[in-house]
Coordinates of C-alpha atoms in Angstrom, one line a residue:
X155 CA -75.9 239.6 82.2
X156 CA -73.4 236.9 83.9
X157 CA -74.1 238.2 87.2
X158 CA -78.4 238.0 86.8
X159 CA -77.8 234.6 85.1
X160 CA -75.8 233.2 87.7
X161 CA -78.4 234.0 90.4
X162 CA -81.1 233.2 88.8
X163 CA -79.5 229.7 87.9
X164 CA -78.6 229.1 91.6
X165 CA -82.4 230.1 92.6
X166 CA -83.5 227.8 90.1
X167 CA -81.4 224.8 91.5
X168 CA -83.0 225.7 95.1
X169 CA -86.3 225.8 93.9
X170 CA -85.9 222.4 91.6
X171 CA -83.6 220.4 94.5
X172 CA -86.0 221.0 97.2
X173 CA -89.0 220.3 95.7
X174 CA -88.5 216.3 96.4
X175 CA -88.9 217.2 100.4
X176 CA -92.7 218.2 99.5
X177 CA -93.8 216.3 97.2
X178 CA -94.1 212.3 96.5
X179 CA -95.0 211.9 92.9
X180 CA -92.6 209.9 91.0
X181 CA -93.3 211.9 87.7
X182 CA -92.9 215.0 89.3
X183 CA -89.7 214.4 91.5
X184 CA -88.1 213.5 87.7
X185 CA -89.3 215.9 86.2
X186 CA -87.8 218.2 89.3
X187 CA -84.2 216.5 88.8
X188 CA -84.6 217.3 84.8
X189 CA -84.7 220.3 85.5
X190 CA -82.4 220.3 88.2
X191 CA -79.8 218.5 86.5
X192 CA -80.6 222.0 84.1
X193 CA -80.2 224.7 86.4
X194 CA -76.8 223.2 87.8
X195 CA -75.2 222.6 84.6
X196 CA -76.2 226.2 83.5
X197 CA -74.6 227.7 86.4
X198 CA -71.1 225.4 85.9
X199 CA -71.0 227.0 82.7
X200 CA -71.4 230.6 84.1
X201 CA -69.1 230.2 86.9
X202 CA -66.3 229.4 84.7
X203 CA -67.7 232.0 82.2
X204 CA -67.6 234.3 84.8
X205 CA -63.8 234.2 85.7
X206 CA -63.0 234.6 82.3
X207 CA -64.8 237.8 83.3
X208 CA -62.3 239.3 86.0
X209 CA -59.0 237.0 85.5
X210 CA -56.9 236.3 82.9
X211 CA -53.9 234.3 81.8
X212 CA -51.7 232.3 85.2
X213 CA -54.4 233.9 87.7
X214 CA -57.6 232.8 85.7
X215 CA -55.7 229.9 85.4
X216 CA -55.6 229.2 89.1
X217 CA -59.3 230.3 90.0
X218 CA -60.5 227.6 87.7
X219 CA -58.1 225.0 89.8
X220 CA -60.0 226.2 92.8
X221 CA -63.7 225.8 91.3
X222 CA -62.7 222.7 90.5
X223 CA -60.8 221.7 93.9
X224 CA -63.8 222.8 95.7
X225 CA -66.6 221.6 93.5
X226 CA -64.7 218.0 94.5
X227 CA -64.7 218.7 98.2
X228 CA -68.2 220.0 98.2
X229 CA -69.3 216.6 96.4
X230 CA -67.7 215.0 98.8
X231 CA -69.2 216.3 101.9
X232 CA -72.4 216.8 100.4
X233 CA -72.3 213.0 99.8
X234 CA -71.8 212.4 104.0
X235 CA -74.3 215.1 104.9
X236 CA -76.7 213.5 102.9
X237 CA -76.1 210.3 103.9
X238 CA -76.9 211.3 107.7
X239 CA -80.4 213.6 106.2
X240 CA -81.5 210.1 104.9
X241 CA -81.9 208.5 108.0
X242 CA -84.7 210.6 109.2
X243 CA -87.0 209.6 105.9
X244 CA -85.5 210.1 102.2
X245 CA -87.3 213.4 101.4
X246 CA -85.2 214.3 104.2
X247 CA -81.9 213.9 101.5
X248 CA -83.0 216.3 99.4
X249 CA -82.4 219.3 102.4
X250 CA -78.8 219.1 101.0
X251 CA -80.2 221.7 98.2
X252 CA -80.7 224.7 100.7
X253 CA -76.9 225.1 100.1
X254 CA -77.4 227.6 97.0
X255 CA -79.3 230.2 99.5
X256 CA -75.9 230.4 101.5
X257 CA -74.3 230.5 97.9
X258 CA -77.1 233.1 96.4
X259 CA -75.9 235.2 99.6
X260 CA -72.7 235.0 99.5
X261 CA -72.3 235.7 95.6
X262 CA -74.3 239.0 96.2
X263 CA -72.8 240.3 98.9
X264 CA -68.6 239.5 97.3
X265 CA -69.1 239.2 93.8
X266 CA -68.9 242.8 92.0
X267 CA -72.3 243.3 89.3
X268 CA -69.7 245.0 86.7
X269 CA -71.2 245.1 82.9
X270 CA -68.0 245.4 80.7
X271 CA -68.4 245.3 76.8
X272 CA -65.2 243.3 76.5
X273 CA -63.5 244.3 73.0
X274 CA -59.9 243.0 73.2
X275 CA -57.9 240.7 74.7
X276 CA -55.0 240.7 76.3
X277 CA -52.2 238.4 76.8
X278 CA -49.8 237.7 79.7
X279 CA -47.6 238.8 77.6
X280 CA -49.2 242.7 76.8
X281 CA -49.6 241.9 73.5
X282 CA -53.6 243.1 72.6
X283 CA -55.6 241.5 70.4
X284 CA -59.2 242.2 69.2
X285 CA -61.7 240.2 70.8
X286 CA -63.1 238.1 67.4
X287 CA -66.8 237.8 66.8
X288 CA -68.7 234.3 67.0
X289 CA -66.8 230.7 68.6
X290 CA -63.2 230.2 67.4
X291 CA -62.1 226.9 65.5
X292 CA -60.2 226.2 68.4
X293 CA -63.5 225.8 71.2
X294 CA -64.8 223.4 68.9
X295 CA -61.5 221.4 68.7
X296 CA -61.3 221.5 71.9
X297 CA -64.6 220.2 73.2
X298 CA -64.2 217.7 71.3
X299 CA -60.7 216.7 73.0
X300 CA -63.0 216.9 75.8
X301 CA -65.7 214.6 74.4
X302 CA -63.2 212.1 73.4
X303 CA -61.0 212.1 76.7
X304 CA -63.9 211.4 78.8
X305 CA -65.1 208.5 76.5
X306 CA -61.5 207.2 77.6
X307 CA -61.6 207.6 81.2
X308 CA -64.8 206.6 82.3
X309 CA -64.2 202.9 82.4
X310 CA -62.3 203.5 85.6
X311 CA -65.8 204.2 87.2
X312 CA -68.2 200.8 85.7
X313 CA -65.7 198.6 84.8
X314 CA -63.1 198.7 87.7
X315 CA -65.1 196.6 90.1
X316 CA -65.4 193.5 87.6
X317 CA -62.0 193.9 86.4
X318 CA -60.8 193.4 90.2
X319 CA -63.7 190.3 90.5
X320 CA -62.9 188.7 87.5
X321 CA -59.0 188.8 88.5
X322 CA -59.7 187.8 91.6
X323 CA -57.7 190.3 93.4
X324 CA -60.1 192.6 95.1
X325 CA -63.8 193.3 96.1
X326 CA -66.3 195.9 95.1
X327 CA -65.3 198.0 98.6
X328 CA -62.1 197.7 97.1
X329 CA -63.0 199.1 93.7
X330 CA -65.0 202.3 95.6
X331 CA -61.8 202.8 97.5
X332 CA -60.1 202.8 94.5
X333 CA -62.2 205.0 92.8
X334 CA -62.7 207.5 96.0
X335 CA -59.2 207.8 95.8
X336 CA -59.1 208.5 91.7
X337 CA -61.6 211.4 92.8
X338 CA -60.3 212.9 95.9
X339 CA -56.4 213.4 94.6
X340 CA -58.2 216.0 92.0
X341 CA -58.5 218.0 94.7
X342 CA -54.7 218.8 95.7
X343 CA -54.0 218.6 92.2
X344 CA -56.9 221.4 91.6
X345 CA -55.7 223.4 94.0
X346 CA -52.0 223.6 93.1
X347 CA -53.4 223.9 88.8
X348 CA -52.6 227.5 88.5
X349 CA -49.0 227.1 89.6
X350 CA -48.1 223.9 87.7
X351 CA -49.9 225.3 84.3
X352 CA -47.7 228.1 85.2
X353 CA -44.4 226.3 85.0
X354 CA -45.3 223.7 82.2
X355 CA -47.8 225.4 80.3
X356 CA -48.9 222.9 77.7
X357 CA -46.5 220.1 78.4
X358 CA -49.1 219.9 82.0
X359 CA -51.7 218.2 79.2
X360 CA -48.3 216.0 78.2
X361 CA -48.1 214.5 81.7
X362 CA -51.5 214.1 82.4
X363 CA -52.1 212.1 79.2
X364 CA -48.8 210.4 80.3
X365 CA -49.9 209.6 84.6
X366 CA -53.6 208.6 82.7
X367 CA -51.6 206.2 80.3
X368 CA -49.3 204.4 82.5
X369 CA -52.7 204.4 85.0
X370 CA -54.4 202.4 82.3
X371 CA -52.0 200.3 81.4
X372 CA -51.4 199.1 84.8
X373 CA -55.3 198.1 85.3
X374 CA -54.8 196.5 82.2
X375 CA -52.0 193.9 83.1
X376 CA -51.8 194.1 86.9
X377 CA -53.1 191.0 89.1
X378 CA -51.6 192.6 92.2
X379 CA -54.2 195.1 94.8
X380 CA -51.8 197.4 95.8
X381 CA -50.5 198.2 91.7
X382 CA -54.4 199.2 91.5
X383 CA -54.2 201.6 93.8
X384 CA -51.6 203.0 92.4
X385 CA -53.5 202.9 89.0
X386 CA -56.0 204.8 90.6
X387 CA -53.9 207.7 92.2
X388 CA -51.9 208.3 88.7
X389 CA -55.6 208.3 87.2
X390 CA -56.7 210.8 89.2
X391 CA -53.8 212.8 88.7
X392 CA -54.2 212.8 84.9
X393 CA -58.4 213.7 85.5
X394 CA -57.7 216.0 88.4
X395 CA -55.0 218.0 85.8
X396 CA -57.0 217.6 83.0
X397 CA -60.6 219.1 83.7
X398 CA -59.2 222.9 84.9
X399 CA -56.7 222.6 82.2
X400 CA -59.4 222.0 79.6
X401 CA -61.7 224.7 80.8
X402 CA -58.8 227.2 80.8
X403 CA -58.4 226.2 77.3
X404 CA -61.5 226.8 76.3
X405 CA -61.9 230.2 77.7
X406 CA -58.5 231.2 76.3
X407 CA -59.8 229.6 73.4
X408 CA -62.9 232.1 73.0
X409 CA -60.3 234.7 72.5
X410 CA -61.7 237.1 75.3
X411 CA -65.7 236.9 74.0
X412 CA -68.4 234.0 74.0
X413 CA -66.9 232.6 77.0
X414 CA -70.3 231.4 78.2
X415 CA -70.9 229.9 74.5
X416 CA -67.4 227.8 74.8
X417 CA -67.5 226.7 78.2
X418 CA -70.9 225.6 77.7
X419 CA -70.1 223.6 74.4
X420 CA -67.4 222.1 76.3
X421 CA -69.9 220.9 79.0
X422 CA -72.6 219.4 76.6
X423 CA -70.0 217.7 74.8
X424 CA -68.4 216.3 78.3
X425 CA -71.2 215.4 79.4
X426 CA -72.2 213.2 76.2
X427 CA -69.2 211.6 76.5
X428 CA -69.6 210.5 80.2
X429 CA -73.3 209.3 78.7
X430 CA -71.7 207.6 75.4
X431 CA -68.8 206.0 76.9
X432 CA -70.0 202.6 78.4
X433 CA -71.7 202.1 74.8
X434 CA -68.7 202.9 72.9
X435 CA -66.0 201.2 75.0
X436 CA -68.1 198.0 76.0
X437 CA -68.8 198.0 71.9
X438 CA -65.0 198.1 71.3
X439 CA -64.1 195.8 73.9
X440 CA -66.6 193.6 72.4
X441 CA -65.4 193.3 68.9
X442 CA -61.3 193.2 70.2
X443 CA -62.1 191.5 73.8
X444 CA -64.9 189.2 74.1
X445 CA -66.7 192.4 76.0
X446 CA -63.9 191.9 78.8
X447 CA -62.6 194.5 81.5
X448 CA -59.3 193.9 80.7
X449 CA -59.9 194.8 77.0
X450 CA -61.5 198.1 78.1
X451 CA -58.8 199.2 80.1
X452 CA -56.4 197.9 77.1
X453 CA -58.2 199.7 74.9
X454 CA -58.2 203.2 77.0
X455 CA -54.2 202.8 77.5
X456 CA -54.1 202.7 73.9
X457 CA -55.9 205.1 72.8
X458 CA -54.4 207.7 75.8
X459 CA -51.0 206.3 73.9
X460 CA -52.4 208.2 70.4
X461 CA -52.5 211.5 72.1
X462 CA -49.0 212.6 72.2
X463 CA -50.2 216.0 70.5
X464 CA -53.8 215.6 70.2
X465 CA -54.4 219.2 68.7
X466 CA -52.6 221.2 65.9
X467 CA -53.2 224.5 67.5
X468 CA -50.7 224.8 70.8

C-alpha cells in the first residue's frame, strides 16, 4: 500500500506543479499549489513511513539523515534552477516540477513493491516485541515536542533581518546569508545523523537543544556581525540534528505499526507550528518586549533553556 501511495503522490505533485506552465488564472494556479502543497506533504510522510518499512534501529536511523540531507540540497538547487527558468517568462518556473517523473522512475525501477503484514518489532538489541495496535502515547508526545520546538526556532527566519537593522550591525543580505547558512549546515549534519545518534543516542536531542540555546542567546545579546554568524551555524546545528532525530523518534515511537499515521501527525503538527509561530512569539514578545526582536530571540533562548528533558519517556 506504501509503494502505490507513494507513486501516486509523486504523480499527483507532477500533475498539480506543472499546471501553472498552462494555465494563467489566478484561482486556478492557487487552487493548483493547494493541492500541491497536498500531494508533497503526503509523500514526506510516506517516504519516511516507508523506511520504517525496510530499516530499523542505527541504519533507519541514518536513511532518515540522508532524506533529510538531500531534501536540503534538492531545495537548494531547485531554488537556482528555478531562478534561471524564470528568466524566460514565470510560467517558465514552474518546469522545476518535472523532477518527480525522474523520481516516479527511479522509485520503480530501485525500490522493491514488498507487502509485509508487519506484527512485531524488533529491537537493536533482539529483544521482540509485538507490534501494538492504534498510535502510542509516545507519537502524540512527541509531535507535540515537535509542534512546540518549531514555534521556538522560527524567529531565526522573520525576525533576524530586523533584529540586525534595529542593532545596526548588519543588512537584510546579511540576515539571508545568515539564514542560508542556518539551512545549508543541516546538510553535513544530516548526513553524518545516523552515526552521531549512534554514539549519543538521546543525549544528540541534549546538544542540539544546547547549540539552539547558546545560538539564541547570542542573537539575543550580541551587537557584533561576526557573533551572528556564529549564532546562525550553532542554530542550524541544533535544526539540522533535530528534524531526523524527531522523525526517527516517531517511527520508533509507533512501535513497528502506524508509521504512516505518526509521521504524518508529526508533520501536521510541524507544520502548524511553522504557521502559529510568528503569532505566538510576536504575542509574547509583545506583552514581555514592547513587540521587539531582541525579546523574541530572548524569549526562544529561554524557553530552549526549559527543555533539559522535555519528555518523560526516554
Amino acid at each position: 500500500m506504501t509503494f502505490e501511495a507513494i507513486v501516486r503522490s509523486l504523480i499527483g505533485t507532477l500533475l498539480t506543479g506543472t499546471l501553472p506552465i498552462y494555465i494563467s488564472n489566478f484561482t486556478l494556479i492557487l487552487l493548483s499549489r493547494v493541492l500541491f502543497g497536498f500531494f508533497t506533504g503526503l509523500f514526506g510522510a510516506l517516504a519516511i513511513s516507508i523506511l520504517s518499512d525496510y530499516y530499523t534501529g542505527s541504519k533507519r536511523a541514518s536513511m532518515i539523515g540522508y532524506v533529510n540531507a538531500m531534501g536540503s540540497i534538492g531545495a537548494g538547487l531547485c531554488s537556482l534552477l528555478a531562478w534561471y527558468l524564470i528568466t524566460g517568462g514565470w510560467h517558465n518556473a514552474f518546469l522545476i516540477y518535472l523532477l518527480p517523473i525522474v523520481a516516479i522512475v527511479l522509485f520503480g525501477l530501485f525500490v522493491p513493491n514488498e507487502r509485509q503484514q508487519v506484527t512485531q518489532a524488533t529491537t537493536e538489541d533482539g529483544e521482540v516485541t509485538p507490534v501494538k495496535k492504534g498510535v502510542p502515547l509516545e507519537v502524540y508526545l512527541v509531535a507535540l515536542l515537535e509542534f512546540i520546538f518549531f514555534i521556538i526556532l522560527m524567529p531565526m527566519s522573520y525576525k533576524l533581518p530586523e533584529l540586525l537593522i534595529s542593532r545596526g550591525i548588519g543588512t537584510a543580505t546579511d540576515a539571508s546569508t545568515i539564514y542560508a547558512l542556518f539551512t545549508l549546515i543541516g546538510i553535513p549534519v544530516s548526513i553524518v545523523y545516523g552515526w552521531l545518534n549512534k554514539k549519543l543516542g538521546f543525549k544528540l536531542l541534549l546538544l542540539a537543544i544546547l547549540s539552539l540555546l547558546i545560538g539564541f542567546g547570542i542573537l539575543a545579546t550580541t551587537k557584533s556581525l561576526p557573533l551572528a554568524y556564529l549564532a546562525g551555524f550553532l542554530n542550524g546545528f541544533g535544526f539540522g540534528t533535530f528534524v531526523p532525530f524527531g522523525n526517527n523518534w516517531l517511527s520508533e515511537a509507533a512501535k513497528g505499526g502506524n508509521v504512516n499515521t505518526a509521521i504524518t501527525i508529526g508533520m501536521l503538527t510541524t507544520n502548524l507550528g511553522v504557521f502559529l509561530s510568528p503569532i505566538v512569539m510576536n504575542g509574547l514578545s509583545g506583552t514581555l518586549f514592547a513587540g521587539s526582536a531582541e525579546g523574541v530571540m530572548v524569549i526562544s533562548g529561554a524557553e530552549f533553556l526549559l527543555w533539559k528533558n522535555p519528555l518523560p519517556v526516554k
